[in-house]
Coordinates of C-alpha atoms and ligand atoms in Angstrom, one line a residue:
X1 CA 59.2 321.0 223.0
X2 CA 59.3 320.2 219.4
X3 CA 59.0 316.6 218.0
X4 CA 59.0 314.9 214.3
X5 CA 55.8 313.4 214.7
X6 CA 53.1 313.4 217.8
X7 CA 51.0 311.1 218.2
X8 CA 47.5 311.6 220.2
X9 CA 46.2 308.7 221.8
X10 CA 48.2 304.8 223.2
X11 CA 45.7 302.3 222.3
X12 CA 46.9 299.8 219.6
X13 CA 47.0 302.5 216.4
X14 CA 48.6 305.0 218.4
X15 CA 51.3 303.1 219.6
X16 CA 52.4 300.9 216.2
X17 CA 52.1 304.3 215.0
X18 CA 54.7 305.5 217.4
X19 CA 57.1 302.7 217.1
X20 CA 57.3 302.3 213.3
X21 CA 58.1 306.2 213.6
X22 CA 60.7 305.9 216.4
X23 CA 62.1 302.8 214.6
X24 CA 63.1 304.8 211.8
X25 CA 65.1 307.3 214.2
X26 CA 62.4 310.3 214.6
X27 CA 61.5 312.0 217.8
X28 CA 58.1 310.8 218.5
X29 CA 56.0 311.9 221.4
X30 CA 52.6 310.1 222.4
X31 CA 50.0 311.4 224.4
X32 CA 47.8 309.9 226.6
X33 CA 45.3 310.6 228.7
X34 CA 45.7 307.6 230.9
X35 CA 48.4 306.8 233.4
X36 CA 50.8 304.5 232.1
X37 CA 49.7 301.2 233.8
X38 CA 46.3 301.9 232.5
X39 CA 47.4 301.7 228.6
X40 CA 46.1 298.5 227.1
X41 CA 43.3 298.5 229.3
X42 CA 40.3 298.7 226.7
X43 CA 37.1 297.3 226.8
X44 CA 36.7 295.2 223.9
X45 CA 35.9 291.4 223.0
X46 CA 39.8 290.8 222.5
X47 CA 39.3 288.5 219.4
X48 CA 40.9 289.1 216.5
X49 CA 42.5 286.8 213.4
X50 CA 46.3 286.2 213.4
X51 CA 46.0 286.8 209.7
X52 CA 45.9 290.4 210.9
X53 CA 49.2 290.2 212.6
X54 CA 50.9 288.3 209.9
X55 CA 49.7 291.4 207.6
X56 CA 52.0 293.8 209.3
X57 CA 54.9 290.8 210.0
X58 CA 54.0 292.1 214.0
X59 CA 55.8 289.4 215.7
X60 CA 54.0 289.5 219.4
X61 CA 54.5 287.2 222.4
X62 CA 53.2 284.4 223.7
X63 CA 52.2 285.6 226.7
X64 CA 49.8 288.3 225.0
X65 CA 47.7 285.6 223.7
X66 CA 44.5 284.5 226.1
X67 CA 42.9 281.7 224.0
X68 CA 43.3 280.5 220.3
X69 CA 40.1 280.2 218.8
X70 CA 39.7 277.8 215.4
X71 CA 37.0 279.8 214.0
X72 CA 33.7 281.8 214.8
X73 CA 30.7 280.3 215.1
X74 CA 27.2 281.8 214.3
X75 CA 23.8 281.2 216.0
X76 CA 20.5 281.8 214.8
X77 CA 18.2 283.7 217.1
X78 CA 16.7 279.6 218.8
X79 CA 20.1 278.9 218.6
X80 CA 19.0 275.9 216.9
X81 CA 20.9 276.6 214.2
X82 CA 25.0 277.1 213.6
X83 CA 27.0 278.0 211.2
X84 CA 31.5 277.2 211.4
X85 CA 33.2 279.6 210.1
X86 CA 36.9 278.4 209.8
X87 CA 39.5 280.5 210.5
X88 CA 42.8 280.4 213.3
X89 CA 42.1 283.4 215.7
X90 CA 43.1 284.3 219.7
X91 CA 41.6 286.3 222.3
X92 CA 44.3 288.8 223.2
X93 CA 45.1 290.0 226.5
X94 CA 44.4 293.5 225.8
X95 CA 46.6 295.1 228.9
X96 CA 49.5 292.8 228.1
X97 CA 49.6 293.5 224.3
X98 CA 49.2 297.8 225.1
X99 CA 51.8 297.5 227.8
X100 CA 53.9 295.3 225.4
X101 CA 53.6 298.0 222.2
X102 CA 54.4 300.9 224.7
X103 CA 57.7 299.1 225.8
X104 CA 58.8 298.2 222.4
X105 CA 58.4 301.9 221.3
X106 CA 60.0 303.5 224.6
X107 CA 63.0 301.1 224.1
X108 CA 63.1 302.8 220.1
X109 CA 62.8 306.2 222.5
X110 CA 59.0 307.4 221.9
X111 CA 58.3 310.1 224.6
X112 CA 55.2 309.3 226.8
X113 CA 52.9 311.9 228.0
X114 CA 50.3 309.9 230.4
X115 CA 47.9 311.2 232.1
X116 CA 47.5 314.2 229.5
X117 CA 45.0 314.9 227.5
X118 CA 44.7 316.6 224.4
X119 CA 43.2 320.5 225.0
X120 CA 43.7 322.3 221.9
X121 CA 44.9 322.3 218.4
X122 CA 46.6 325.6 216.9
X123 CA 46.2 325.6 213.1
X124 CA 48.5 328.3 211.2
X125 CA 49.4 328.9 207.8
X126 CA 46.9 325.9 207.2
X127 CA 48.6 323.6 208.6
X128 CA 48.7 322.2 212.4
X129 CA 51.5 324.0 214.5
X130 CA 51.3 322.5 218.1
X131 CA 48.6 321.1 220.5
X132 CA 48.1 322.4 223.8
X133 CA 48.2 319.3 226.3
X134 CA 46.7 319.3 230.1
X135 CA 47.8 316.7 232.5
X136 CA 45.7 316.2 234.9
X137 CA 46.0 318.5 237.9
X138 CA 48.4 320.3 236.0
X139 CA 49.4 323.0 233.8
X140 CA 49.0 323.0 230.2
X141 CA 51.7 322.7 228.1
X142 CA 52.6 323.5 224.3
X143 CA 54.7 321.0 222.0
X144 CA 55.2 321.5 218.7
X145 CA 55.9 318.8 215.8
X146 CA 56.3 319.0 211.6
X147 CA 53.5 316.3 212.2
X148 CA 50.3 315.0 214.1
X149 CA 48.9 312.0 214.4
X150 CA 45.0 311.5 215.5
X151 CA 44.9 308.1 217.6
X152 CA 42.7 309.2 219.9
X153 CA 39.8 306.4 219.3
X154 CA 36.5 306.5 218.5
X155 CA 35.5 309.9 219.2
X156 CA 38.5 311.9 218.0
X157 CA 40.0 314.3 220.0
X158 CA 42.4 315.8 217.6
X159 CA 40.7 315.8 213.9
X160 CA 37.5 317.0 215.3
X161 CA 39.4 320.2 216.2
X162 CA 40.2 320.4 212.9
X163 CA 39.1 323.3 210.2
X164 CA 35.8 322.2 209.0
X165 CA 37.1 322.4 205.3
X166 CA 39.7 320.1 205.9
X167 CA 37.9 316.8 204.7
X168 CA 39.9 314.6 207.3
X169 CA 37.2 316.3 210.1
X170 CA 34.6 314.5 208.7
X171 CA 31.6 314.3 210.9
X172 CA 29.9 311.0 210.7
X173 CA 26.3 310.1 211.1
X174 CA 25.1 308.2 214.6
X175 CA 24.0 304.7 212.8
X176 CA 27.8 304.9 211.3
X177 CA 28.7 303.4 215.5
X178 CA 27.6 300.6 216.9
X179 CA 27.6 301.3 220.7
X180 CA 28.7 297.9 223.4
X181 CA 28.6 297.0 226.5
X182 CA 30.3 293.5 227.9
X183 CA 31.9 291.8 230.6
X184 CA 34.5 289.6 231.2
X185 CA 33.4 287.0 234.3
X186 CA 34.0 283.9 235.9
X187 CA 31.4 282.0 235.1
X188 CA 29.5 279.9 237.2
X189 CA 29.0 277.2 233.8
X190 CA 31.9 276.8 231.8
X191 CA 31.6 276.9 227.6
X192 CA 32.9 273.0 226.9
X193 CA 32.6 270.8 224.4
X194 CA 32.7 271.7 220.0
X195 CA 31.5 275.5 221.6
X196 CA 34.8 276.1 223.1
X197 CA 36.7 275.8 220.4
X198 CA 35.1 279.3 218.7
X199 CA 34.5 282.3 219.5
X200 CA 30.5 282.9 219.3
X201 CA 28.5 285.0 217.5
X202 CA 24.2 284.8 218.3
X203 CA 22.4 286.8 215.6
X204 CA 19.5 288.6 217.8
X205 CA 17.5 291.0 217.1
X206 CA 15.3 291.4 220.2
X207 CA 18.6 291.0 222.3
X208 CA 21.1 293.1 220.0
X209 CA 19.3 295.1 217.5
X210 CA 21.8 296.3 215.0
X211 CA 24.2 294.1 216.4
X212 CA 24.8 290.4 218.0
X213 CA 25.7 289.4 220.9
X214 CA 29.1 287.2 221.4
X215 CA 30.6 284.9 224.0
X216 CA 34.4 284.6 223.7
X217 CA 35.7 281.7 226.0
X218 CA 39.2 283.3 227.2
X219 CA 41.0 280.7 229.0
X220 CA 41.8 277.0 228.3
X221 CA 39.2 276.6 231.7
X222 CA 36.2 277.3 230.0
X223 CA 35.0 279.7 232.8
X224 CA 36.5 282.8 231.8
X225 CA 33.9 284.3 229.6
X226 CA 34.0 287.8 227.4
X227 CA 30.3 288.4 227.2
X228 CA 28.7 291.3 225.1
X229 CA 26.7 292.9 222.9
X230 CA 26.5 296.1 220.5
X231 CA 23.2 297.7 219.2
X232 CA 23.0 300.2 216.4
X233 CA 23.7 303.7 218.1
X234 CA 20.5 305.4 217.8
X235 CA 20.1 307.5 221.0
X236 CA 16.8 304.2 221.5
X237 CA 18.6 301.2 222.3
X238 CA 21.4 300.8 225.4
X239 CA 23.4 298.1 225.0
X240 CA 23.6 298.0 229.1
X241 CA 20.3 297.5 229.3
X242 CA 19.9 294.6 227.1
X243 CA 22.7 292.7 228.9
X244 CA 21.0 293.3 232.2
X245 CA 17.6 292.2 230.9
X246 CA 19.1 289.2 228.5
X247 CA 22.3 287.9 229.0
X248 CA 23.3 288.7 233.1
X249 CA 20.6 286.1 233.9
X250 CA 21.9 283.6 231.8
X251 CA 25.9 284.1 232.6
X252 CA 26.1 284.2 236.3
X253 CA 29.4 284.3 237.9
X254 CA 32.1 286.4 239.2
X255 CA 32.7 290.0 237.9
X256 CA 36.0 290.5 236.9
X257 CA 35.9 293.8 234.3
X258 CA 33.0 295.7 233.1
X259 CA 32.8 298.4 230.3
X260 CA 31.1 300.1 227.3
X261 CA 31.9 302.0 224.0
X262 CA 31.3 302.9 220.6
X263 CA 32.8 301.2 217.9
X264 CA 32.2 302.7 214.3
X265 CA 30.8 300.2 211.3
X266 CA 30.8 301.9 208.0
X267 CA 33.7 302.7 205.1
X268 CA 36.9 304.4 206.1
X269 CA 36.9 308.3 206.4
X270 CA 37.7 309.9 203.0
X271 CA 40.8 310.6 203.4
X272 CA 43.7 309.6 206.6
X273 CA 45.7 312.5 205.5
X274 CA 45.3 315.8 205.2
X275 CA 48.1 318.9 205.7
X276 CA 50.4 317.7 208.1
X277 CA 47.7 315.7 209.9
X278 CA 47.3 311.8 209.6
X279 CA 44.7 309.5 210.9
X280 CA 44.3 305.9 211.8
X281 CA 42.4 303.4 213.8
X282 CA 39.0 303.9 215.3
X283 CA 39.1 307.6 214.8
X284 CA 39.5 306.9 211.3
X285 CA 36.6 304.4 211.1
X286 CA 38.9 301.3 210.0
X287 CA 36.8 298.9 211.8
X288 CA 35.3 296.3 210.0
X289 CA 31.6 297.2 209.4
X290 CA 30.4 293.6 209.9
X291 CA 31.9 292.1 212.4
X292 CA 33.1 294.8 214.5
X293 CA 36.6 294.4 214.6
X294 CA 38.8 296.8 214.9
X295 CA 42.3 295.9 216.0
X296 CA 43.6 294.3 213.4
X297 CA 43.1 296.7 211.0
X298 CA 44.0 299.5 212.9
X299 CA 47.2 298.5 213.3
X300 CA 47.2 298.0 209.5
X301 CA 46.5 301.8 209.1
X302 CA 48.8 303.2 212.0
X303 CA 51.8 300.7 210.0
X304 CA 50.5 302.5 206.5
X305 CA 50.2 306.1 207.5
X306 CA 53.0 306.1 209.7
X307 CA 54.5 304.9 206.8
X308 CA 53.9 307.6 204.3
X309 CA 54.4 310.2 207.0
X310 CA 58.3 309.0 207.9
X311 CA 58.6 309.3 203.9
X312 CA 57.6 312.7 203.7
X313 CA 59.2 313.9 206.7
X314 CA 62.6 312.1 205.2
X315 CA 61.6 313.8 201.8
X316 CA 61.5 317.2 203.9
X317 CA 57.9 318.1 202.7
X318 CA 54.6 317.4 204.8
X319 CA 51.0 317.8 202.8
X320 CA 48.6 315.3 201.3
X321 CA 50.1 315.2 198.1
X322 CA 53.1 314.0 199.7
X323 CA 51.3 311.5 201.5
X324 CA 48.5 310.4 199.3
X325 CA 49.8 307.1 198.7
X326 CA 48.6 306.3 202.3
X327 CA 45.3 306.0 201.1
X328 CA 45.8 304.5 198.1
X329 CA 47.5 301.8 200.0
X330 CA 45.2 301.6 203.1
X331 CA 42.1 301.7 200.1
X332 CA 43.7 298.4 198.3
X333 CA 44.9 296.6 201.8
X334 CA 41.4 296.8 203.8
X335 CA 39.0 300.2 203.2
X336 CA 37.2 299.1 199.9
X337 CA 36.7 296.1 201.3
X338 CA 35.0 297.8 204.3
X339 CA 33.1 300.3 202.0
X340 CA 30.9 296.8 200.5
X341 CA 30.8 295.3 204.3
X342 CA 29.3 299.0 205.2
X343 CA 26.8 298.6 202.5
X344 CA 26.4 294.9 203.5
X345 CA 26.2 296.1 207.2
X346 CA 22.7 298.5 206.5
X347 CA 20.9 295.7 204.8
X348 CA 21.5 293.2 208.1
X349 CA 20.7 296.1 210.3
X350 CA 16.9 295.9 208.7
X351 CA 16.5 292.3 208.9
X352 CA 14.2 290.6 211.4
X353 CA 14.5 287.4 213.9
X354 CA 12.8 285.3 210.9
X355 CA 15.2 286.5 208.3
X356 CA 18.2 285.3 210.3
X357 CA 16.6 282.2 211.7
X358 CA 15.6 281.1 207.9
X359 CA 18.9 282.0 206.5
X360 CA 20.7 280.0 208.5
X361 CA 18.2 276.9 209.0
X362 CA 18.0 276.7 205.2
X363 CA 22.0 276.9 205.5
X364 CA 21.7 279.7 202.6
X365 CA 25.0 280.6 203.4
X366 CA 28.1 278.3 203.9
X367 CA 31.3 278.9 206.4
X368 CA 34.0 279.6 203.2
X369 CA 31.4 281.8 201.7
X370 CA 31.0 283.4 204.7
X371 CA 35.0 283.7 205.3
X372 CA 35.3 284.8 201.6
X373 CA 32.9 288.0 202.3
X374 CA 34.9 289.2 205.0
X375 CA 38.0 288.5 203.6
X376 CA 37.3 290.1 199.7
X377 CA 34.4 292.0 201.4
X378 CA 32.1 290.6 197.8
X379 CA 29.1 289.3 198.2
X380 CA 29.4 286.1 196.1
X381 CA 27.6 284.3 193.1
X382 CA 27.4 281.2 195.3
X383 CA 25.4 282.9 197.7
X384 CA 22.9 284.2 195.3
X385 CA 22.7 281.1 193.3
X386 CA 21.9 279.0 196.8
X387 CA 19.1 282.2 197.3
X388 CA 17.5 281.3 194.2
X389 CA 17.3 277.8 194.3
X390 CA 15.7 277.9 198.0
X391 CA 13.5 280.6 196.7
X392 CA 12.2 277.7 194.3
X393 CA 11.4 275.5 196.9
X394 CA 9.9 277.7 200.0
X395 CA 9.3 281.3 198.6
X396 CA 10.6 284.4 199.6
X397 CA 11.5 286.4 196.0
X398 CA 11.8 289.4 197.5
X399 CA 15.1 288.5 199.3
X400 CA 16.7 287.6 196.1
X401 CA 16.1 290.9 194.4
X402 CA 17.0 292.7 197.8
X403 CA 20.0 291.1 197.6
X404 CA 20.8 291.8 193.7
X405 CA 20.7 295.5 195.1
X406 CA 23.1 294.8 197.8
X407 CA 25.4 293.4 195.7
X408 CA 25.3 296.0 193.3
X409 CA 25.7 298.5 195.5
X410 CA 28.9 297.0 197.8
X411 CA 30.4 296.5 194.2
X412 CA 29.7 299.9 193.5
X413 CA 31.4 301.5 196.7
X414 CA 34.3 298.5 196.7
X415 CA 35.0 299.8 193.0
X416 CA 34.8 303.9 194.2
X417 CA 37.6 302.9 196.9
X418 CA 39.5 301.0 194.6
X419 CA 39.9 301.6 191.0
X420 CA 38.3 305.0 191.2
X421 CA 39.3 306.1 194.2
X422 CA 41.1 309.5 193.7
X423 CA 44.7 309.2 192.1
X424 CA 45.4 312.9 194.0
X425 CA 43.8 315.2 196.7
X426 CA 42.6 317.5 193.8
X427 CA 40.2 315.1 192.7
X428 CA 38.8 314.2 196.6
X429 CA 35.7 317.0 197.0
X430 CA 34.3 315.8 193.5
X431 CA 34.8 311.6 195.0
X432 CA 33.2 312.7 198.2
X433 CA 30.2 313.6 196.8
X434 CA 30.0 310.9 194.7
X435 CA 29.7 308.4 196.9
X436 CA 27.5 310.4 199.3
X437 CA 25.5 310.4 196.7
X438 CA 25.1 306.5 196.0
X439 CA 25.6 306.0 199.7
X440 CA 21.8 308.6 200.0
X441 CA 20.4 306.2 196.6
X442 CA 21.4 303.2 198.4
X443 CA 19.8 304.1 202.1
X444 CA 16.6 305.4 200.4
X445 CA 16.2 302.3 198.3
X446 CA 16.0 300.4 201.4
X447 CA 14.9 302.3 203.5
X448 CA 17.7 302.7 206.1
X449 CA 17.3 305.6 208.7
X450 CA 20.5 307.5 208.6
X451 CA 19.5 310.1 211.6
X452 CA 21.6 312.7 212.8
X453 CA 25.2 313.2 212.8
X454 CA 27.3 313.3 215.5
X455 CA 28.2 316.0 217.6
X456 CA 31.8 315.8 218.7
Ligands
FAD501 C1 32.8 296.6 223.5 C2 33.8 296.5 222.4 C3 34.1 295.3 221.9 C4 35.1 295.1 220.8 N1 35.5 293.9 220.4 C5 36.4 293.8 219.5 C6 37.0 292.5 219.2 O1 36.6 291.4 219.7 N2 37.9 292.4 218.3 C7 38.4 293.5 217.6 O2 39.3 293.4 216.8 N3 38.0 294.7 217.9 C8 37.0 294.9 218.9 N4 36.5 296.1 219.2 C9 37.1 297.3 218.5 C10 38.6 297.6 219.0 O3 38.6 297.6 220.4 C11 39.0 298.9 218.4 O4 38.8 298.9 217.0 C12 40.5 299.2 218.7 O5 40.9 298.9 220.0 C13 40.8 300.6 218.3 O6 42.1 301.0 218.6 P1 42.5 302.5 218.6 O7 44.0 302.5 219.0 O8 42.1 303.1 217.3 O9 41.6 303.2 219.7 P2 41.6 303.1 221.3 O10 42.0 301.7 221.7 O11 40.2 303.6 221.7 O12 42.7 304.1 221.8 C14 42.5 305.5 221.8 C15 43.4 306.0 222.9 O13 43.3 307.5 222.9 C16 43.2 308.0 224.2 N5 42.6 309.3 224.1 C17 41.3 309.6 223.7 N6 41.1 310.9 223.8 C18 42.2 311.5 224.2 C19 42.6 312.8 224.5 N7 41.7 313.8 224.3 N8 43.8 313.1 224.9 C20 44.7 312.0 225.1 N9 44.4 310.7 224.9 C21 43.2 310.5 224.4 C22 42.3 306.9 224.9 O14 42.5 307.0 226.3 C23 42.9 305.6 224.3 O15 43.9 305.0 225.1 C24 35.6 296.3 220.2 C25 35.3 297.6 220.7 C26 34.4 297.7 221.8 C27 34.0 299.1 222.3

């Protein structure tokens, strides 16, 4: 069989892939490794911000939404403290919204391959010529395409079969993931009151170290409950074993769905497109390196790259310089922004129960500033004027010159995926090492542990 585009993998970045692709009239296949009722069904925290959605003028149903959320709240580690964050979010009903992206793409004609999973990739004349696909209890079968797509989630399935001189394989360190565990119950207690109105964040470090922990309410009841947490993946901590110990005493009630993964933190992979090979969602690391979310802006990378791919295709030429502007794009929309969250990301990682609990009983930080660094990603002079003046009062210089270096430093990576990022693929290898290199000055200057990299 040969296709225009195939794309590996039906969560949410495989599938917008898919349909802006099959919107524009190509033959697009997807493959999936799960049976077709089971697409959509991901374990996640199902909040995201309908700013996201607006992005990518993705127009979804009602009946996708869960809950609508006003903002997120954060708790210190007492929980004596909280901070608002305003913002209009939902909790989206992840099997509803996967099932209702599959629909709209098989009505634009995508081919679905369930229950197949990805077995090989055959690279020739350096570039990808077909996969080999397995469905389960079955043969394997060959399809060829002029282009792949890698939506295969956070462990990649195709770009890790990729030549190791191809710099879309990049192989990324362990601490680049967080790894989660949480389940949605019926609780015996609902959330009422101002607390139901937010989706909560609880900054622990005891309970999620390298994390938090969150409780989502997820229907108007306040009994339906998305409870979680993610820890710094370190092969020490297990996010399972936390919730067992910590939060399964306190949120008793009726199991309804249990589950676990890795979600990756840091900046954007180098490139999303290499050859005739492109790149998005988790398996590109677009998720934010803060907060943890990830479906917003991988649909924002599936609608860019899958983009840039239809133009080349139309333009009858597939290779990175044909599709460059992807990244360019993708760089200016959301990944430089995640590069200064990444570097903002390792300094919170180090910080103790104390640190947090002052921060926020001091109220160092405000909601808007809070909603301005996610949204621009900069860590503001408001928050380092508020810094100093407390520092006046009650002591603690150290913070404000740690937090001098952080600044530096996210402007320093937000600016090398902006401005400097590279105009053309010629000038990546030179960029890459660049900002490894400020990435290993940064790390050593505060004494982050990178550890090992991942093995695939
Ligand atoms: C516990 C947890 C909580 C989270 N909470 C939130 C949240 O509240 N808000 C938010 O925005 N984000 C959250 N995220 C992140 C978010 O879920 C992801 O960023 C997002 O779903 C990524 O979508 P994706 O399409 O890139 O990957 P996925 O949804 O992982 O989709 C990848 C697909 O590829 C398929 N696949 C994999 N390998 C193969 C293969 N070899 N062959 C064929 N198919 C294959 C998989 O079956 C899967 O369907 C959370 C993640 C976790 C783990």
């Amino acid at each position: 069989m040969k296709y225009d585009v195939i794309v590996v993998g039906a969560g949410v970045a495989g599938l917008e892939a898919a349909l802006v692709l099959a919107s524009k009239g190509f033959k697009v296949a997807v493959i999936e490794s799960k049976p077709v009722e089971k697409i959509g069904d991901k374990t996640c925290g199902d909040a995201i911000g309908v700013h996201h959605f607006e992005k990518i003028s993705l127009e979804i149903p009602g009946n996708v939404i869960d809950y609508k959320y006003q903002g997120v709240k954060i708790y210190s580690p007492s929980e004596k403290h909280g901070l608002i964050v305003p913002g209009e979010g939902v909790s989206v009903n992840r099997v509803r919204f996967g099932q209702w992206l599959l629909k709209e793409g098989l009505n634009k004609g995508v081919e679905l391959y369930d229950s197949h999973v990805l077995a090989d990739v055959i690279v020739k004349n350096d570039k990808v010529e077909e996969v080999k696909v397995k469905k389960v209890d079955g043969p394997i079968i060959e399809l060829k395409a002029e282009a792949f797509i890698d939506a295969s989630g956070a462990r990649p399935a195709l770009r890790s079969k990729l030549p190791e001189t191809w710099p879309i394989s990049d192989r990324p360190f362990m601490t680049d993931f967080n790894i989660a565990y949480r389940e949605v119950i019926k609780s015996e207690k609902p959330v009422t009151g101002e607390d139901s109105k937010y989706a909560l964040i609880y900054l622990n470090a005891e309970i999620a170290p390298g994390g938090y922990w969150w409780l989502f309410p997820k229907f108007e009841d306040g009994f339906i409950l998305n409870v979680g947490l993610g820890v710094v993946w370190n092969g020490v901590y297990n996010p399972r074993h936390n919730y067992e110990k910590y939060l399964k005493p306190r949120f008793k009630g009726e199991l309804i769905h249990a589950g676990g993964g890795i979600v990756p933190t840091r900046r954007p992979i180098p490139t999303l497109v290499w050859r005739n090979v492109g790149v998005v969602g988790d398996a590109a690391y677009t998720v934010n390196p803060v907060h943890g979310g990830g479906i917003g802006s991988s649909l924002e990378a599936a609608y860019i790259v899958s983009t840039y791919i239809g133009n080349a295709l139309e333009a009858g030429r597939i290779d990175e310089e044909k599709t460059w502007e992807a990244n360019i794009k993708y760089m200016e929309s959301y990944g430089a922004k995640q590069a200064g969250l990444d570097v903002l990301r390792m300094y919170l990682q180090r910080l103790s129960n104390d640190d947090f609990e002052w921060i926020l009983k001091n109220r160092i930080v405000d909601g808007s500033s809070v909603y301005d660094l996610g949204v621009k990603g900069e860590l503001g002079e408001k928050i380092l004027h508020t810094v100093s003046a407390m520092i006046k009062l009650l002591g603690k210089p150290s913070l404000l010159n740690q937090l001098r270096i952080v600044r530096n430093y996210m402007n320093r990576l937000m600016s090398l995926h902006s401005a400097e990022y590279p105009k053309s693929p010629g000038e990546l290898p030179k960029w890459n090492s660049l900002v490894e290199n400020v990435v290993e000055e940064y790390t050593r200057i505060i004494g982050f542990e990178r550890g090992q990299k991942v093995k695939w």
